[in-house]
mmCIF file of C-alpha atoms in Angstrom:
data_model
loop_
_atom_site.group_PDB
_atom_site.id
_atom_site.type_symbol
_atom_site.label_atom_id
_atom_site.label_comp_id
_atom_site.label_asym_id
_atom_site.label_seq_id
_atom_site.Cartn_x
_atom_site.Cartn_y
_atom_site.Cartn_z
ATOM 1 C CA MET I 1 -120.584 -43.720 -68.548
ATOM 2 C CA LEU I 2 -117.064 -43.083 -67.257
ATOM 3 C CA ALA I 3 -114.136 -43.509 -69.625
ATOM 4 C CA SER I 4 -112.833 -46.408 -67.519
ATOM 5 C CA GLN I 5 -116.202 -48.163 -67.795
ATOM 6 C CA ARG I 6 -116.286 -47.550 -71.541
ATOM 7 C CA LYS I 7 -112.829 -49.035 -71.992
ATOM 8 C CA GLN I 8 -113.785 -52.108 -70.004
ATOM 9 C CA ARG I 9 -116.858 -52.524 -72.187
ATOM 10 C CA ILE I 10 -114.701 -52.154 -75.330
ATOM 11 C CA LEU I 11 -112.508 -55.006 -74.117
ATOM 12 C CA GLU I 12 -115.580 -57.161 -73.476
ATOM 13 C CA ILE I 13 -116.865 -56.521 -77.011
ATOM 14 C CA LEU I 14 -113.413 -57.239 -78.420
ATOM 15 C CA ASP I 15 -113.251 -60.534 -76.559
ATOM 16 C CA ARG I 16 -116.668 -61.499 -77.899
ATOM 17 C CA ASP I 17 -116.387 -60.323 -81.517
ATOM 18 C CA LYS I 18 -112.589 -60.545 -82.028
ATOM 19 C CA GLN I 19 -112.587 -57.042 -83.525
ATOM 20 C CA VAL I 20 -114.029 -53.595 -82.868
ATOM 21 C CA HIS I 21 -114.676 -50.650 -85.203
ATOM 22 C CA SER I 22 -114.275 -47.050 -84.087
ATOM 23 C CA THR I 23 -117.407 -45.819 -85.874
ATOM 24 C CA ALA I 24 -119.616 -48.531 -84.380
ATOM 25 C CA LEU I 25 -118.218 -47.901 -80.899
ATOM 26 C CA SER I 26 -118.813 -44.174 -81.283
ATOM 27 C CA GLN I 27 -122.449 -44.840 -82.117
ATOM 28 C CA LEU I 28 -122.861 -47.417 -79.357
ATOM 29 C CA PHE I 29 -121.488 -45.172 -76.597
ATOM 30 C CA LYS I 30 -122.776 -41.898 -78.099
ATOM 31 C CA VAL I 31 -119.362 -40.246 -77.956
ATOM 32 C CA SER I 32 -117.100 -38.823 -80.647
ATOM 33 C CA GLU I 33 -114.761 -41.012 -82.677
ATOM 34 C CA ASP I 34 -111.895 -38.944 -81.228
ATOM 35 C CA SER I 35 -112.908 -40.176 -77.765
ATOM 36 C CA ILE I 36 -112.987 -43.774 -79.004
ATOM 37 C CA ARG I 37 -109.599 -43.397 -80.685
ATOM 38 C CA ARG I 38 -108.199 -42.040 -77.414
ATOM 39 C CA ASP I 39 -109.641 -45.053 -75.578
ATOM 40 C CA LEU I 40 -108.055 -47.415 -78.086
ATOM 41 C CA ARG I 41 -104.691 -45.632 -77.864
ATOM 42 C CA GLU I 42 -104.680 -45.966 -74.090
ATOM 43 C CA LEU I 43 -105.715 -49.621 -74.202
ATOM 44 C CA ALA I 44 -103.027 -50.313 -76.808
ATOM 45 C CA SER I 45 -100.413 -48.559 -74.651
ATOM 46 C CA ALA I 46 -101.404 -50.888 -71.814
ATOM 47 C CA GLY I 47 -100.889 -53.879 -74.130
ATOM 48 C CA LEU I 48 -104.577 -54.840 -74.074
ATOM 49 C CA LEU I 49 -105.341 -54.634 -77.802
ATOM 50 C CA GLN I 50 -103.745 -54.141 -81.217
ATOM 51 C CA ARG I 51 -104.862 -51.000 -83.033
ATOM 52 C CA VAL I 52 -105.553 -51.289 -86.769
ATOM 53 C CA HIS I 53 -107.023 -48.915 -89.329
ATOM 54 C CA GLY I 54 -110.577 -48.152 -88.281
ATOM 55 C CA GLY I 55 -110.538 -50.027 -84.971
ATOM 56 C CA ALA I 56 -108.691 -52.710 -83.025
ATOM 57 C CA LEU I 57 -108.035 -56.450 -82.785
ATOM 58 C CA PRO I 58 -107.141 -58.716 -79.850
ATOM 59 C CA VAL I 59 -103.441 -58.450 -79.082
ATOM 60 C CA SER I 60 -101.314 -61.580 -79.337
ATOM 61 C CA ALA I 61 -99.611 -62.852 -76.195
ATOM 62 C CA ALA I 62 -96.995 -64.551 -78.379
ATOM 63 C CA ILE I 63 -94.791 -61.459 -78.715
ATOM 64 C CA ALA I 64 -93.241 -61.960 -75.267
ATOM 65 C CA PRO I 65 -89.493 -62.728 -75.015
ATOM 66 C CA TYR I 66 -88.422 -66.211 -76.123
ATOM 67 C CA GLU I 67 -87.731 -67.490 -72.599
ATOM 68 C CA VAL I 68 -91.228 -66.427 -71.494
ATOM 69 C CA ARG I 69 -92.905 -67.950 -74.559
ATOM 70 C CA LYS I 70 -91.355 -71.348 -73.835
ATOM 71 C CA SER I 71 -93.672 -71.729 -70.821
ATOM 72 C CA VAL I 72 -96.884 -70.641 -72.623
ATOM 73 C CA GLN I 73 -99.390 -73.302 -73.787
ATOM 74 C CA THR I 74 -96.724 -76.033 -73.530
ATOM 75 C CA ASP I 75 -99.096 -79.024 -73.746
ATOM 76 C CA ALA I 76 -100.914 -77.545 -76.747
ATOM 77 C CA LYS I 77 -97.621 -76.789 -78.482
ATOM 78 C CA ARG I 78 -96.469 -80.398 -78.052
ATOM 79 C CA SER I 79 -99.750 -81.697 -79.465
ATOM 80 C CA ILE I 80 -99.568 -79.310 -82.428
ATOM 81 C CA ALA I 81 -95.902 -80.113 -82.998
ATOM 82 C CA ARG I 82 -96.685 -83.839 -83.065
ATOM 83 C CA LYS I 83 -99.183 -83.275 -85.881
ATOM 84 C CA GLY I 84 -96.702 -81.151 -87.771
ATOM 85 C CA ALA I 85 -93.987 -83.780 -87.593
ATOM 86 C CA THR I 86 -96.250 -86.299 -89.365
ATOM 87 C CA LEU I 87 -96.332 -84.090 -92.480
ATOM 88 C CA ILE I 88 -92.615 -84.518 -93.185
ATOM 89 C CA ASN I 89 -91.611 -87.327 -95.556
ATOM 90 C CA PRO I 90 -88.231 -88.890 -96.386
ATOM 91 C CA GLY I 91 -86.162 -87.066 -98.981
ATOM 92 C CA GLN I 92 -87.923 -83.730 -98.611
ATOM 93 C CA VAL I 93 -86.325 -80.312 -98.213
ATOM 94 C CA VAL I 94 -88.055 -78.610 -95.273
ATOM 95 C CA ILE I 95 -87.591 -75.029 -94.085
ATOM 96 C CA ILE I 96 -88.156 -74.748 -90.328
ATOM 97 C CA ASP I 97 -88.701 -71.341 -88.750
ATOM 98 C CA GLY I 98 -87.473 -70.518 -85.286
ATOM 99 C CA GLY I 99 -89.895 -70.602 -82.366
ATOM 100 C CA THR I 100 -91.073 -72.565 -79.369
ATOM 101 C CA THR I 101 -93.493 -74.808 -81.302
ATOM 102 C CA THR I 102 -90.973 -75.740 -84.001
ATOM 103 C CA SER I 103 -88.455 -76.444 -81.229
ATOM 104 C CA GLU I 104 -90.929 -78.971 -79.838
ATOM 105 C CA MET I 105 -91.512 -80.441 -83.305
ATOM 106 C CA ILE I 106 -87.882 -81.316 -84.011
ATOM 107 C CA LYS I 107 -87.782 -83.371 -80.786
ATOM 108 C CA LEU I 108 -90.463 -85.603 -82.322
ATOM 109 C CA LEU I 109 -88.733 -86.275 -85.648
ATOM 110 C CA PRO I 110 -87.520 -89.835 -86.367
ATOM 111 C CA GLN I 111 -83.744 -89.941 -86.060
ATOM 112 C CA ASP I 112 -83.436 -92.412 -88.929
ATOM 113 C CA MET I 113 -85.539 -90.526 -91.518
ATOM 114 C CA PRO I 114 -83.353 -88.904 -94.181
ATOM 115 C CA PHE I 115 -84.372 -85.411 -95.258
ATOM 116 C CA THR I 116 -82.899 -81.904 -95.364
ATOM 117 C CA VAL I 117 -83.707 -79.116 -92.939
ATOM 118 C CA VAL I 118 -83.065 -75.501 -93.933
ATOM 119 C CA THR I 119 -83.308 -73.047 -91.061
ATOM 120 C CA HIS I 120 -82.299 -69.526 -90.056
ATOM 121 C CA SER I 121 -82.615 -70.529 -86.397
ATOM 122 C CA PRO I 122 -79.350 -71.498 -84.642
ATOM 123 C CA GLY I 123 -81.462 -73.203 -81.967
ATOM 124 C CA ILE I 124 -83.212 -75.445 -84.493
ATOM 125 C CA ALA I 125 -79.879 -76.300 -86.129
ATOM 126 C CA VAL I 126 -78.235 -77.210 -82.806
ATOM 127 C CA GLY I 127 -81.318 -79.210 -81.798
ATOM 128 C CA LEU I 128 -80.748 -81.502 -84.793
ATOM 129 C CA ILE I 129 -77.112 -82.342 -84.061
ATOM 130 C CA ASP I 130 -77.967 -85.840 -82.822
ATOM 131 C CA TYR I 131 -80.090 -86.712 -85.881
ATOM 132 C CA PRO I 132 -77.543 -88.411 -88.185
ATOM 133 C CA ALA I 133 -79.963 -88.903 -91.102
ATOM 134 C CA ILE I 134 -81.005 -85.235 -91.250
ATOM 135 C CA GLU I 135 -78.853 -82.842 -93.262
ATOM 136 C CA VAL I 136 -78.969 -79.342 -91.782
ATOM 137 C CA ILE I 137 -78.405 -76.119 -93.745
ATOM 138 C CA LEU I 138 -78.076 -73.071 -91.486
ATOM 139 C CA LEU I 139 -78.771 -69.706 -93.135
ATOM 140 C CA GLY I 140 -76.423 -67.112 -91.641
ATOM 141 C CA GLY I 141 -76.986 -63.405 -91.130
ATOM 142 C CA THR I 142 -77.600 -60.876 -88.376
ATOM 143 C CA LEU I 143 -78.996 -62.465 -85.213
ATOM 144 C CA PHE I 144 -82.410 -61.134 -84.143
ATOM 145 C CA LYS I 145 -82.154 -61.923 -80.443
ATOM 146 C CA HIS I 146 -85.855 -61.676 -79.568
ATOM 147 C CA SER I 147 -86.700 -64.721 -81.707
ATOM 148 C CA VAL I 148 -83.167 -66.183 -81.959
ATOM 149 C CA VAL I 149 -83.171 -66.228 -85.776
ATOM 150 C CA THR I 150 -80.991 -64.632 -88.437
ATOM 151 C CA THR I 151 -82.149 -61.804 -90.667
ATOM 152 C CA GLY I 152 -80.638 -59.424 -93.200
ATOM 153 C CA MET I 153 -79.262 -59.527 -96.737
ATOM 154 C CA THR I 154 -76.925 -62.488 -96.176
ATOM 155 C CA MET I 155 -79.781 -64.651 -94.968
ATOM 156 C CA ALA I 156 -82.060 -63.485 -97.794
ATOM 157 C CA GLU I 157 -79.466 -64.207 -100.495
ATOM 158 C CA ALA I 158 -78.906 -67.718 -99.170
ATOM 159 C CA ALA I 159 -82.647 -68.404 -98.882
ATOM 160 C CA ALA I 160 -83.185 -67.350 -102.497
ATOM 161 C CA ARG I 161 -81.185 -70.411 -103.591
ATOM 162 C CA ILE I 162 -83.526 -72.851 -101.827
ATOM 163 C CA ASN I 163 -86.450 -74.705 -103.420
ATOM 164 C CA ALA I 164 -88.186 -76.462 -100.529
ATOM 165 C CA ASP I 165 -91.139 -78.807 -100.225
ATOM 166 C CA LEU I 166 -92.441 -77.419 -96.922
ATOM 167 C CA PHE I 167 -92.015 -74.332 -94.785
ATOM 168 C CA PHE I 168 -93.084 -74.493 -91.130
ATOM 169 C CA MET I 169 -93.739 -70.806 -90.471
ATOM 170 C CA GLY I 170 -94.018 -69.272 -87.037
ATOM 171 C CA VAL I 171 -96.536 -66.472 -86.432
ATOM 172 C CA THR I 172 -97.786 -64.534 -83.420
ATOM 173 C CA GLY I 173 -101.291 -63.906 -84.731
ATOM 174 C CA VAL I 174 -103.919 -65.644 -86.890
ATOM 175 C CA HIS I 175 -106.989 -63.513 -87.564
ATOM 176 C CA HIS I 176 -109.762 -63.687 -90.149
ATOM 177 C CA GLY I 177 -109.265 -60.039 -91.077
ATOM 178 C CA ALA I 178 -105.593 -59.341 -90.372
ATOM 179 C CA GLY I 179 -104.276 -62.666 -91.677
ATOM 180 C CA PHE I 180 -100.896 -63.814 -90.331
ATOM 181 C CA THR I 181 -98.973 -61.281 -88.259
ATOM 182 C CA THR I 182 -95.820 -61.050 -86.186
ATOM 183 C CA GLY I 183 -94.227 -58.593 -83.788
ATOM 184 C CA SER I 184 -91.241 -57.548 -85.933
ATOM 185 C CA TYR I 185 -91.201 -55.721 -89.272
ATOM 186 C CA GLU I 186 -87.927 -57.389 -90.259
ATOM 187 C CA GLU I 187 -89.175 -60.857 -89.337
ATOM 188 C CA ALA I 188 -92.392 -60.388 -91.295
ATOM 189 C CA GLY I 189 -90.327 -59.849 -94.441
ATOM 190 C CA VAL I 190 -88.153 -62.880 -93.719
ATOM 191 C CA LYS I 191 -91.203 -65.099 -93.276
ATOM 192 C CA ARG I 192 -92.717 -63.914 -96.573
ATOM 193 C CA LEU I 193 -89.436 -64.632 -98.343
ATOM 194 C CA LEU I 194 -89.135 -68.142 -96.894
ATOM 195 C CA SER I 195 -92.754 -68.879 -97.769
ATOM 196 C CA GLU I 196 -91.995 -67.994 -101.394
ATOM 197 C CA ARG I 197 -89.199 -70.593 -101.393
ATOM 198 C CA ALA I 198 -91.500 -73.522 -100.472
ATOM 199 C CA SER I 199 -94.235 -75.397 -102.290
ATOM 200 C CA GLU I 200 -96.386 -75.437 -99.146
ATOM 201 C CA THR I 201 -96.410 -73.272 -96.046
ATOM 202 C CA ILE I 202 -97.614 -74.804 -92.783
ATOM 203 C CA VAL I 203 -98.516 -72.692 -89.749
ATOM 204 C CA MET I 204 -98.665 -74.224 -86.275
ATOM 205 C CA ALA I 205 -100.606 -71.973 -83.897
ATOM 206 C CA SER I 206 -101.419 -72.494 -80.233
ATOM 207 C CA HIS I 207 -104.470 -70.895 -78.614
ATOM 208 C CA GLU I 208 -102.935 -67.542 -77.651
ATOM 209 C CA LYS I 209 -102.281 -66.783 -81.346
ATOM 210 C CA ILE I 210 -105.787 -67.553 -82.616
ATOM 211 C CA ASP I 211 -108.119 -64.586 -83.295
ATOM 212 C CA ALA I 212 -105.272 -62.260 -82.311
ATOM 213 C CA ALA I 213 -102.989 -59.885 -84.170
ATOM 214 C CA SER I 214 -99.585 -58.223 -83.892
ATOM 215 C CA ALA I 215 -98.285 -55.026 -85.450
ATOM 216 C CA PHE I 216 -96.727 -56.348 -88.665
ATOM 217 C CA ALA I 217 -98.450 -58.280 -91.443
ATOM 218 C CA ILE I 218 -96.774 -61.361 -92.879
ATOM 219 C CA GLY I 219 -99.546 -61.952 -95.394
ATOM 220 C CA ASP I 220 -103.105 -63.028 -96.001
ATOM 221 C CA LEU I 221 -104.386 -66.398 -94.796
ATOM 222 C CA SER I 222 -103.915 -67.679 -98.361
ATOM 223 C CA LEU I 223 -100.165 -67.664 -97.698
ATOM 224 C CA ALA I 224 -100.572 -71.008 -95.898
ATOM 225 C CA SER I 225 -101.753 -74.327 -97.246
ATOM 226 C CA THR I 226 -102.290 -75.860 -93.785
ATOM 227 C CA LEU I 227 -103.037 -74.469 -90.321
ATOM 228 C CA ILE I 228 -102.398 -76.797 -87.373
ATOM 229 C CA VAL I 229 -104.268 -75.921 -84.171
ATOM 230 C CA GLU I 230 -105.482 -77.500 -80.952
ATOM 231 C CA GLY I 231 -109.262 -77.471 -80.627
ATOM 232 C CA GLU I 232 -112.047 -75.897 -82.635
ATOM 233 C CA LEU I 233 -111.907 -72.471 -84.270
ATOM 234 C CA GLY I 234 -114.578 -69.792 -84.323
ATOM 235 C CA GLU I 235 -116.863 -69.459 -87.322
ATOM 236 C CA PRO I 236 -115.391 -66.206 -88.745
ATOM 237 C CA LEU I 237 -111.881 -67.655 -88.845
ATOM 238 C CA MET I 238 -113.019 -71.041 -90.163
ATOM 239 C CA ALA I 239 -114.983 -69.342 -92.936
ATOM 240 C CA ALA I 240 -111.997 -67.175 -93.881
ATOM 241 C CA LEU I 241 -109.668 -70.186 -93.956
ATOM 242 C CA HIS I 242 -112.120 -72.058 -96.177
ATOM 243 C CA ARG I 243 -112.381 -69.099 -98.577
ATOM 244 C CA ASN I 244 -108.601 -68.961 -98.825
ATOM 245 C CA GLY I 245 -108.168 -72.681 -99.425
ATOM 246 C CA VAL I 246 -106.382 -73.392 -96.140
ATOM 247 C CA SER I 247 -106.874 -76.864 -94.671
ATOM 248 C CA VAL I 248 -107.098 -77.172 -90.886
ATOM 249 C CA MET I 249 -105.624 -79.926 -88.726
ATOM 250 C CA ASP I 250 -107.185 -79.839 -85.244
#
């Protein structure tokens, strides 16, 4: 089998099983693990998978620039955002992460419902200007332009003073083995910190994020109390969510 044929077959197995292991691939194709690792490196360089220790996972399409992500899975994001908006109650303190799905969610909030939004996303804050009943607390810091959110010590110090009811956390990957992931090391830390400041963490994930992974781990699936998706999930992910006590809204 040619290397190109082997790599195509690896991608087919990855699409079917949502993960591949170097040792198993070496045995399947009767080649050395060094050859398999070289295949995985080349596929990762082409953006076709996410390498992890011992193998690879499907790569998330949600790490594209913000302007590109706005046009991905738009109908699904609106449906997911609508479900998320129903979880917010009057008087709550709600942390809202930056992202295209949370941007859709704030459009669906009742303008006359009083509650407090804490956000490190200038876009989310500006999107709530015309909601007179919603108090908005914007956490300042260094602007991370890829996701249009603030990061750094200033943001972290301000967040540490918040005790919120809910945190709507954005992710780029949801995988039964890798947990919640994102494309930025700095952002992964920010998301963990904000999750620690809320009683419940809610993740809204459209299809391109499901059974996929990015380079940096936010945390295990147990980090969330609720996962909001569109459509049914595969058995491995559903089983992992159940084991970690995560409820699913689909």
